[in-house]
Amino acid sequence: MPRVLVAGLVALFALSGNPAEAQIGDGNLRGYIKDQQGGVLPGVTVAARSEVLLAPVVAVTDTTGYYRLDNLPPGTYIITAELPGFATHKREGVLMRAGLTFAIDIELTIGTVAETITVSGESPMLETSKPTSVLNIDGELLRAAPVTARRLFSDVLDLAPGVGSRNVDDGVGRRAYYFHGSHIYAHAFQLEGAPASAYIDAAAHSMGMGGDVVQDAEVKLGGNDASSPASTGVVMNVVTPSGGNRL
């Protein structure tokens, strides 16, 4: 009987590992890699490098040429793709944002791995797979914007279109926020993709986070999918600064 219980607990933890990882509020990158004739290329090593990472994030394409790089903190990246018999593909200036999944399809040309084809200056990254209306605010922009003197994480909402606010009568200067007629407690706040507010008190002025904790903030203003918390107001996800390879 004890062995059955232990086995059941191990299975439970194994099954619950992936959903917990998927809740992280960082960005994701996906796409297909093909040759110049349009043939899919399995076994391609794809790596993402950035100053916000301690080590590269690496993936290998499957039998359909598909790759996915998950949990990339907000920042600017260099993406490389390598496969013997083909020149190394290098794309610079890939900007990742909190909570967004971008698609980059890559075409490899015949050559040696020592050869490198560098791509830069392409169009901005856009999330095209979801109908969600999303606003991303960088932490540096938030702290530089002359919005308020409070310097709270919720100052992001003062920059979001369609969001109204009023002072809270608490003598501190905090504000309550409204969106499309929703109640001030109807919002959902996340920290690194995990719930950060109480169900019965989901108000911005009830959370004591300063603006310095924001590296990137994602504000969903409509069209939320099933991965978002249930809310009739805004859904806001805050990604905090993390260690990298830059002092």
PDB file of C-alpha atoms in Angstrom:
ATOM      1  CA  MET A   1       0.000   0.000   0.000  1.00  0.00           C
ATOM      2  CA  PRO A   2       2.757   2.538   0.815  1.00  0.00           C
ATOM      3  CA  ARG A   3       4.416   1.765  -2.534  1.00  0.00           C
ATOM      4  CA  VAL A   4       1.170   2.522  -4.348  1.00  0.00           C
ATOM      5  CA  LEU A   5       0.863   5.836  -2.477  1.00  0.00           C
ATOM      6  CA  VAL A   6       4.442   6.851  -3.290  1.00  0.00           C
ATOM      7  CA  ALA A   7       3.987   5.910  -6.945  1.00  0.00           C
ATOM      8  CA  GLY A   8       0.789   7.951  -7.059  1.00  0.00           C
ATOM      9  CA  LEU A   9       2.536  11.008  -5.610  1.00  0.00           C
ATOM     10  CA  VAL A  10       5.398  10.693  -8.103  1.00  0.00           C
ATOM     11  CA  ALA A  11       2.906  10.502 -10.967  1.00  0.00           C
ATOM     12  CA  LEU A  12       1.049  13.537  -9.605  1.00  0.00           C
ATOM     13  CA  PHE A  13       4.213  15.654  -9.478  1.00  0.00           C
ATOM     14  CA  ALA A  14       5.220  14.474 -12.946  1.00  0.00           C
ATOM     15  CA  LEU A  15       1.860  15.472 -14.394  1.00  0.00           C
ATOM     16  CA  SER A  16       1.776  18.833 -12.633  1.00  0.00           C
ATOM     17  CA  GLY A  17       5.270  19.908 -13.726  1.00  0.00           C
ATOM     18  CA  ASN A  18       4.485  21.143 -17.235  1.00  0.00           C
ATOM     19  CA  PRO A  19       1.444  23.315 -16.368  1.00  0.00           C
ATOM     20  CA  ALA A  20       3.437  25.063 -13.650  1.00  0.00           C
ATOM     21  CA  GLU A  21       6.240  25.763 -16.094  1.00  0.00           C
ATOM     22  CA  ALA A  22       3.755  27.082 -18.651  1.00  0.00           C
ATOM     23  CA  GLN A  23       2.502  29.672 -16.160  1.00  0.00           C
ATOM     24  CA  ILE A  24       5.785  31.591 -16.260  1.00  0.00           C
ATOM     25  CA  GLY A  25       5.033  35.009 -17.722  1.00  0.00           C
ATOM     26  CA  ASP A  26       8.051  35.284 -20.042  1.00  0.00           C
ATOM     27  CA  GLY A  27       7.952  35.215 -23.833  1.00  0.00           C
ATOM     28  CA  ASN A  28       8.161  32.274 -26.228  1.00  0.00           C
ATOM     29  CA  LEU A  29       9.574  31.835 -29.714  1.00  0.00           C
ATOM     30  CA  ARG A  30       8.488  29.230 -32.248  1.00  0.00           C
ATOM     31  CA  GLY A  31       8.738  28.490 -35.943  1.00  0.00           C
ATOM     32  CA  TYR A  32       9.694  26.109 -38.739  1.00  0.00           C
ATOM     33  CA  ILE A  33      13.076  25.652 -40.381  1.00  0.00           C
ATOM     34  CA  LYS A  34      13.305  24.642 -44.046  1.00  0.00           C
ATOM     35  CA  ASP A  35      15.864  24.516 -46.827  1.00  0.00           C
ATOM     36  CA  GLN A  36      15.784  26.673 -49.964  1.00  0.00           C
ATOM     37  CA  GLN A  37      13.512  24.172 -51.727  1.00  0.00           C
ATOM     38  CA  GLY A  38      10.961  24.259 -48.902  1.00  0.00           C
ATOM     39  CA  GLY A  39      11.905  20.898 -47.401  1.00  0.00           C
ATOM     40  CA  VAL A  40      11.629  20.598 -43.622  1.00  0.00           C
ATOM     41  CA  LEU A  41      14.864  20.224 -41.670  1.00  0.00           C
ATOM     42  CA  PRO A  42      14.815  18.064 -38.525  1.00  0.00           C
ATOM     43  CA  GLY A  43      17.744  18.076 -36.111  1.00  0.00           C
ATOM     44  CA  VAL A  44      18.563  21.790 -36.441  1.00  0.00           C
ATOM     45  CA  THR A  45      20.035  23.278 -33.266  1.00  0.00           C
ATOM     46  CA  VAL A  46      18.337  26.597 -32.478  1.00  0.00           C
ATOM     47  CA  ALA A  47      19.764  28.816 -29.734  1.00  0.00           C
ATOM     48  CA  ALA A  48      18.677  32.098 -28.158  1.00  0.00           C
ATOM     49  CA  ARG A  49      21.373  34.299 -26.583  1.00  0.00           C
ATOM     50  CA  SER A  50      20.925  37.516 -24.652  1.00  0.00           C
ATOM     51  CA  GLU A  51      22.449  39.591 -21.878  1.00  0.00           C
ATOM     52  CA  VAL A  52      19.375  38.761 -19.776  1.00  0.00           C
ATOM     53  CA  LEU A  53      20.293  35.048 -19.799  1.00  0.00           C
ATOM     54  CA  LEU A  54      22.965  33.278 -17.792  1.00  0.00           C
ATOM     55  CA  ALA A  55      23.216  30.612 -20.516  1.00  0.00           C
ATOM     56  CA  PRO A  56      21.721  30.163 -24.001  1.00  0.00           C
ATOM     57  CA  VAL A  57      18.279  28.590 -24.364  1.00  0.00           C
ATOM     58  CA  VAL A  58      18.588  25.742 -26.877  1.00  0.00           C
ATOM     59  CA  ALA A  59      16.094  23.606 -28.797  1.00  0.00           C
ATOM     60  CA  VAL A  60      16.305  21.072 -31.646  1.00  0.00           C
ATOM     61  CA  THR A  61      13.779  20.897 -34.483  1.00  0.00           C
ATOM     62  CA  ASP A  62      11.542  17.827 -34.654  1.00  0.00           C
ATOM     63  CA  THR A  63      10.696  15.700 -37.698  1.00  0.00           C
ATOM     64  CA  THR A  64       8.510  18.502 -39.097  1.00  0.00           C
ATOM     65  CA  GLY A  65      11.230  21.143 -38.730  1.00  0.00           C
ATOM     66  CA  TYR A  66       9.389  22.765 -35.819  1.00  0.00           C
ATOM     67  CA  TYR A  67      11.171  24.356 -32.859  1.00  0.00           C
ATOM     68  CA  ARG A  68      10.035  26.175 -29.736  1.00  0.00           C
ATOM     69  CA  LEU A  69      12.071  28.237 -27.270  1.00  0.00           C
ATOM     70  CA  ASP A  70      10.125  28.794 -24.050  1.00  0.00           C
ATOM     71  CA  ASN A  71      10.420  31.094 -21.045  1.00  0.00           C
ATOM     72  CA  LEU A  72      12.584  33.803 -22.607  1.00  0.00           C
ATOM     73  CA  PRO A  73      12.773  36.817 -20.256  1.00  0.00           C
ATOM     74  CA  PRO A  74      12.009  40.211 -21.832  1.00  0.00           C
ATOM     75  CA  GLY A  75      15.028  41.548 -23.673  1.00  0.00           C
ATOM     76  CA  THR A  76      16.882  41.650 -27.001  1.00  0.00           C
ATOM     77  CA  TYR A  77      18.113  38.336 -28.405  1.00  0.00           C
ATOM     78  CA  ILE A  78      20.340  36.823 -31.061  1.00  0.00           C
ATOM     79  CA  ILE A  79      18.854  33.664 -32.590  1.00  0.00           C
ATOM     80  CA  THR A  80      21.100  31.134 -34.357  1.00  0.00           C
ATOM     81  CA  ALA A  81      20.255  27.957 -36.287  1.00  0.00           C
ATOM     82  CA  GLU A  82      22.919  25.347 -37.108  1.00  0.00           C
ATOM     83  CA  LEU A  83      22.889  22.079 -39.052  1.00  0.00           C
ATOM     84  CA  PRO A  84      25.856  20.263 -40.677  1.00  0.00           C
ATOM     85  CA  GLY A  85      25.881  20.885 -44.424  1.00  0.00           C
ATOM     86  CA  PHE A  86      24.222  24.291 -44.086  1.00  0.00           C
ATOM     87  CA  ALA A  87      25.491  27.783 -43.345  1.00  0.00           C
ATOM     88  CA  THR A  88      24.747  29.063 -39.845  1.00  0.00           C
ATOM     89  CA  HIS A  89      21.734  31.380 -39.756  1.00  0.00           C
ATOM     90  CA  LYS A  90      22.000  34.303 -37.334  1.00  0.00           C
ATOM     91  CA  ARG A  91      19.224  36.785 -36.620  1.00  0.00           C
ATOM     92  CA  GLU A  92      19.963  39.822 -34.481  1.00  0.00           C
ATOM     93  CA  GLY A  93      17.759  42.273 -32.614  1.00  0.00           C
ATOM     94  CA  VAL A  94      14.891  39.924 -31.729  1.00  0.00           C
ATOM     95  CA  LEU A  95      12.905  41.713 -29.021  1.00  0.00           C
ATOM     96  CA  MET A  96      10.989  39.439 -26.646  1.00  0.00           C
ATOM     97  CA  ARG A  97       8.156  40.758 -24.466  1.00  0.00           C
ATOM     98  CA  ALA A  98       6.327  39.445 -21.411  1.00  0.00           C
ATOM     99  CA  GLY A  99       3.677  36.827 -22.114  1.00  0.00           C
ATOM    100  CA  LEU A 100       3.899  36.969 -25.912  1.00  0.00           C
ATOM    101  CA  THR A 101       4.665  34.157 -28.358  1.00  0.00           C
ATOM    102  CA  PHE A 102       6.380  35.219 -31.578  1.00  0.00           C
ATOM    103  CA  ALA A 103       6.942  33.177 -34.738  1.00  0.00           C
ATOM    104  CA  ILE A 104      10.200  33.198 -36.710  1.00  0.00           C
ATOM    105  CA  ASP A 105      10.485  30.828 -39.666  1.00  0.00           C
ATOM    106  CA  ILE A 106      14.040  30.262 -40.884  1.00  0.00           C
ATOM    107  CA  GLU A 107      15.433  29.214 -44.260  1.00  0.00           C
ATOM    108  CA  LEU A 108      18.870  27.595 -44.290  1.00  0.00           C
ATOM    109  CA  THR A 109      21.169  27.693 -47.301  1.00  0.00           C
ATOM    110  CA  ILE A 110      23.683  25.026 -48.280  1.00  0.00           C
ATOM    111  CA  GLY A 111      27.177  25.719 -46.980  1.00  0.00           C
ATOM    112  CA  THR A 112      29.409  25.009 -44.006  1.00  0.00           C
ATOM    113  CA  VAL A 113      28.612  25.695 -40.370  1.00  0.00           C
ATOM    114  CA  ALA A 114      31.605  28.061 -40.339  1.00  0.00           C
ATOM    115  CA  GLU A 115      29.738  30.295 -42.800  1.00  0.00           C
ATOM    116  CA  THR A 116      27.251  32.646 -41.162  1.00  0.00           C
ATOM    117  CA  ILE A 117      24.326  34.454 -42.753  1.00  0.00           C
ATOM    118  CA  THR A 118      23.279  37.364 -40.534  1.00  0.00           C
ATOM    119  CA  VAL A 119      19.784  38.844 -40.728  1.00  0.00           C
ATOM    120  CA  SER A 120      19.009  42.164 -39.050  1.00  0.00           C
ATOM    121  CA  GLY A 121      16.711  45.160 -39.394  1.00  0.00           C
ATOM    122  CA  GLU A 122      13.587  43.150 -40.219  1.00  0.00           C
ATOM    123  CA  SER A 123      10.013  44.121 -39.309  1.00  0.00           C
ATOM    124  CA  PRO A 124       8.996  44.375 -35.615  1.00  0.00           C
ATOM    125  CA  MET A 125       7.900  41.246 -33.774  1.00  0.00           C
ATOM    126  CA  LEU A 126       4.120  40.789 -33.759  1.00  0.00           C
ATOM    127  CA  GLU A 127       1.894  38.278 -31.980  1.00  0.00           C
ATOM    128  CA  THR A 128      -0.416  37.034 -34.748  1.00  0.00           C
ATOM    129  CA  SER A 129      -1.735  33.754 -33.337  1.00  0.00           C
ATOM    130  CA  LYS A 130      -4.152  35.266 -30.781  1.00  0.00           C
ATOM    131  CA  PRO A 131      -6.991  37.806 -31.094  1.00  0.00           C
ATOM    132  CA  THR A 132      -6.114  39.317 -27.716  1.00  0.00           C
ATOM    133  CA  SER A 133      -5.689  43.089 -27.426  1.00  0.00           C
ATOM    134  CA  VAL A 134      -2.413  43.457 -25.517  1.00  0.00           C
ATOM    135  CA  LEU A 135      -0.310  46.408 -24.384  1.00  0.00           C
ATOM    136  CA  ASN A 136       3.287  45.813 -23.259  1.00  0.00           C
ATOM    137  CA  ILE A 137       5.088  48.483 -21.222  1.00  0.00           C
ATOM    138  CA  ASP A 138       8.830  48.303 -20.626  1.00  0.00           C
ATOM    139  CA  GLY A 139       9.964  48.979 -17.058  1.00  0.00           C
ATOM    140  CA  GLU A 140      12.397  51.703 -18.114  1.00  0.00           C
ATOM    141  CA  LEU A 141       9.642  53.516 -20.013  1.00  0.00           C
ATOM    142  CA  LEU A 142       7.332  53.204 -17.012  1.00  0.00           C
ATOM    143  CA  ARG A 143       9.862  54.784 -14.657  1.00  0.00           C
ATOM    144  CA  ALA A 144      10.724  57.555 -17.127  1.00  0.00           C
ATOM    145  CA  ALA A 145       7.133  58.481 -18.004  1.00  0.00           C
ATOM    146  CA  PRO A 146       5.785  61.503 -16.064  1.00  0.00           C
ATOM    147  CA  VAL A 147       2.633  59.658 -15.025  1.00  0.00           C
ATOM    148  CA  THR A 148       2.590  59.892 -11.233  1.00  0.00           C
ATOM    149  CA  ALA A 149       4.970  60.393  -8.356  1.00  0.00           C
ATOM    150  CA  ARG A 150       3.875  57.199  -6.614  1.00  0.00           C
ATOM    151  CA  ARG A 151       6.181  54.883  -8.571  1.00  0.00           C
ATOM    152  CA  LEU A 152       3.915  51.859  -8.154  1.00  0.00           C
ATOM    153  CA  PHE A 153       3.619  48.852 -10.469  1.00  0.00           C
ATOM    154  CA  SER A 154       0.043  49.892 -11.245  1.00  0.00           C
ATOM    155  CA  ASP A 155       1.264  53.087 -12.933  1.00  0.00           C
ATOM    156  CA  VAL A 156       1.320  50.883 -16.039  1.00  0.00           C
ATOM    157  CA  LEU A 157      -2.484  51.084 -16.092  1.00  0.00           C
ATOM    158  CA  ASP A 158      -2.319  54.881 -16.311  1.00  0.00           C
ATOM    159  CA  LEU A 159      -0.712  54.366 -19.736  1.00  0.00           C
ATOM    160  CA  ALA A 160      -3.277  51.823 -20.961  1.00  0.00           C
ATOM    161  CA  PRO A 161      -6.041  53.023 -23.322  1.00  0.00           C
ATOM    162  CA  GLY A 162      -9.592  52.732 -22.024  1.00  0.00           C
ATOM    163  CA  VAL A 163      -8.568  52.454 -18.372  1.00  0.00           C
ATOM    164  CA  GLY A 164      -9.949  55.079 -15.986  1.00  0.00           C
ATOM    165  CA  SER A 165      -8.907  55.743 -12.408  1.00  0.00           C
ATOM    166  CA  ARG A 166      -9.689  57.725  -9.277  1.00  0.00           C
ATOM    167  CA  ASN A 167      -7.967  58.413  -5.981  1.00  0.00           C
ATOM    168  CA  VAL A 168      -8.452  55.988  -3.113  1.00  0.00           C
ATOM    169  CA  ASP A 169      -9.391  57.736   0.126  1.00  0.00           C
ATOM    170  CA  ASP A 170      -6.612  56.197   2.187  1.00  0.00           C
ATOM    171  CA  GLY A 171      -4.255  59.157   2.550  1.00  0.00           C
ATOM    172  CA  VAL A 172      -1.512  57.336   0.625  1.00  0.00           C
ATOM    173  CA  GLY A 173      -2.277  58.515  -2.902  1.00  0.00           C
ATOM    174  CA  ARG A 174      -3.089  55.152  -4.431  1.00  0.00           C
ATOM    175  CA  ARG A 175      -5.641  54.859  -7.221  1.00  0.00           C
ATOM    176  CA  ALA A 176      -8.514  52.549  -8.108  1.00  0.00           C
ATOM    177  CA  TYR A 177      -8.868  51.506 -11.750  1.00  0.00           C
ATOM    178  CA  TYR A 178     -11.898  50.927 -13.968  1.00  0.00           C
ATOM    179  CA  PHE A 179     -12.106  49.335 -17.390  1.00  0.00           C
ATOM    180  CA  HIS A 180     -15.210  49.047 -19.599  1.00  0.00           C
ATOM    181  CA  GLY A 181     -17.526  49.407 -16.623  1.00  0.00           C
ATOM    182  CA  SER A 182     -15.845  46.692 -14.560  1.00  0.00           C
ATOM    183  CA  HIS A 183     -15.553  46.903 -10.786  1.00  0.00           C
ATOM    184  CA  ILE A 184     -12.241  47.916  -9.209  1.00  0.00           C
ATOM    185  CA  TYR A 185     -11.988  44.383  -7.761  1.00  0.00           C
ATOM    186  CA  ALA A 186     -12.674  42.647 -11.089  1.00  0.00           C
ATOM    187  CA  HIS A 187      -9.109  42.773 -12.422  1.00  0.00           C
ATOM    188  CA  ALA A 188      -6.571  39.945 -12.412  1.00  0.00           C
ATOM    189  CA  PHE A 189      -2.919  40.552 -11.570  1.00  0.00           C
ATOM    190  CA  GLN A 190      -0.101  38.092 -12.173  1.00  0.00           C
ATOM    191  CA  LEU A 191       3.538  38.013 -11.144  1.00  0.00           C
ATOM    192  CA  GLU A 192       5.744  35.955 -13.487  1.00  0.00           C
ATOM    193  CA  GLY A 193       2.536  34.434 -14.885  1.00  0.00           C
ATOM    194  CA  ALA A 194       1.276  33.210 -11.491  1.00  0.00           C
ATOM    195  CA  PRO A 195      -1.731  34.686  -9.610  1.00  0.00           C
ATOM    196  CA  ALA A 196      -0.696  37.625  -7.426  1.00  0.00           C
ATOM    197  CA  SER A 197      -4.034  38.974  -6.212  1.00  0.00           C
ATOM    198  CA  ALA A 198      -6.771  37.605  -3.986  1.00  0.00           C
ATOM    199  CA  TYR A 199      -9.989  36.491  -5.666  1.00  0.00           C
ATOM    200  CA  ILE A 200     -12.180  38.702  -3.447  1.00  0.00           C
ATOM    201  CA  ASP A 201      -9.822  41.691  -3.404  1.00  0.00           C
ATOM    202  CA  ALA A 202      -8.246  41.903  -6.857  1.00  0.00           C
ATOM    203  CA  ALA A 203      -7.638  45.640  -6.746  1.00  0.00           C
ATOM    204  CA  ALA A 204      -4.402  47.334  -7.738  1.00  0.00           C
ATOM    205  CA  HIS A 205      -4.363  49.516  -4.622  1.00  0.00           C
ATOM    206  CA  SER A 206      -4.442  46.381  -2.433  1.00  0.00           C
ATOM    207  CA  MET A 207      -1.038  45.236  -3.715  1.00  0.00           C
ATOM    208  CA  GLY A 208       2.106  46.895  -2.414  1.00  0.00           C
ATOM    209  CA  MET A 209       4.532  46.492  -5.317  1.00  0.00           C
ATOM    210  CA  GLY A 210       6.738  49.372  -6.390  1.00  0.00           C
ATOM    211  CA  GLY A 211       7.493  50.298  -9.980  1.00  0.00           C
ATOM    212  CA  ASP A 212      11.096  49.131  -9.622  1.00  0.00           C
ATOM    213  CA  VAL A 213       9.951  45.491  -9.707  1.00  0.00           C
ATOM    214  CA  VAL A 214       8.755  45.860 -13.319  1.00  0.00           C
ATOM    215  CA  GLN A 215      11.055  44.691 -16.093  1.00  0.00           C
ATOM    216  CA  ASP A 216       8.165  44.305 -18.524  1.00  0.00           C
ATOM    217  CA  ALA A 217       4.401  44.429 -18.033  1.00  0.00           C
ATOM    218  CA  GLU A 218       1.730  42.831 -20.199  1.00  0.00           C
ATOM    219  CA  VAL A 219      -1.792  44.277 -19.999  1.00  0.00           C
ATOM    220  CA  LYS A 220      -4.580  42.335 -21.721  1.00  0.00           C
ATOM    221  CA  LEU A 221      -7.452  44.640 -22.624  1.00  0.00           C
ATOM    222  CA  GLY A 222      -9.776  42.241 -24.424  1.00  0.00           C
ATOM    223  CA  GLY A 223     -10.146  38.949 -26.260  1.00  0.00           C
ATOM    224  CA  ASN A 224      -8.491  36.956 -23.481  1.00  0.00           C
ATOM    225  CA  ASP A 225      -7.935  33.280 -24.211  1.00  0.00           C
ATOM    226  CA  ALA A 226      -8.272  30.281 -21.900  1.00  0.00           C
ATOM    227  CA  SER A 227      -4.734  30.729 -20.575  1.00  0.00           C
ATOM    228  CA  SER A 228      -5.732  34.000 -18.893  1.00  0.00           C
ATOM    229  CA  PRO A 229      -7.330  34.200 -15.434  1.00  0.00           C
ATOM    230  CA  ALA A 230     -11.085  34.743 -15.335  1.00  0.00           C
ATOM    231  CA  SER A 231     -11.665  38.490 -15.209  1.00  0.00           C
ATOM    232  CA  THR A 232     -14.136  41.089 -16.439  1.00  0.00           C
ATOM    233  CA  GLY A 233     -11.481  43.788 -16.093  1.00  0.00           C
ATOM    234  CA  VAL A 234      -7.874  43.977 -17.214  1.00  0.00           C
ATOM    235  CA  VAL A 235      -5.438  41.089 -16.896  1.00  0.00           C
ATOM    236  CA  MET A 236      -1.974  42.355 -16.013  1.00  0.00           C
ATOM    237  CA  ASN A 237       1.182  40.250 -15.874  1.00  0.00           C
ATOM    238  CA  VAL A 238       4.377  41.681 -14.374  1.00  0.00           C
ATOM    239  CA  VAL A 239       7.781  40.169 -15.155  1.00  0.00           C
ATOM    240  CA  THR A 240      10.481  41.199 -12.691  1.00  0.00           C
ATOM    241  CA  PRO A 241      14.196  41.746 -13.414  1.00  0.00           C
ATOM    242  CA  SER A 242      16.355  38.637 -13.213  1.00  0.00           C
ATOM    243  CA  GLY A 243      20.034  37.814 -13.336  1.00  0.00           C
ATOM    244  CA  GLY A 244      21.939  37.845 -16.609  1.00  0.00           C
ATOM    245  CA  ASN A 245      25.488  37.785 -17.925  1.00  0.00           C
ATOM    246  CA  ARG A 246      25.936  41.564 -17.671  1.00  0.00           C
ATOM    247  CA  LEU A 247      27.193  43.277 -14.513  1.00  0.00           C
TER     248      LEU A 247
END
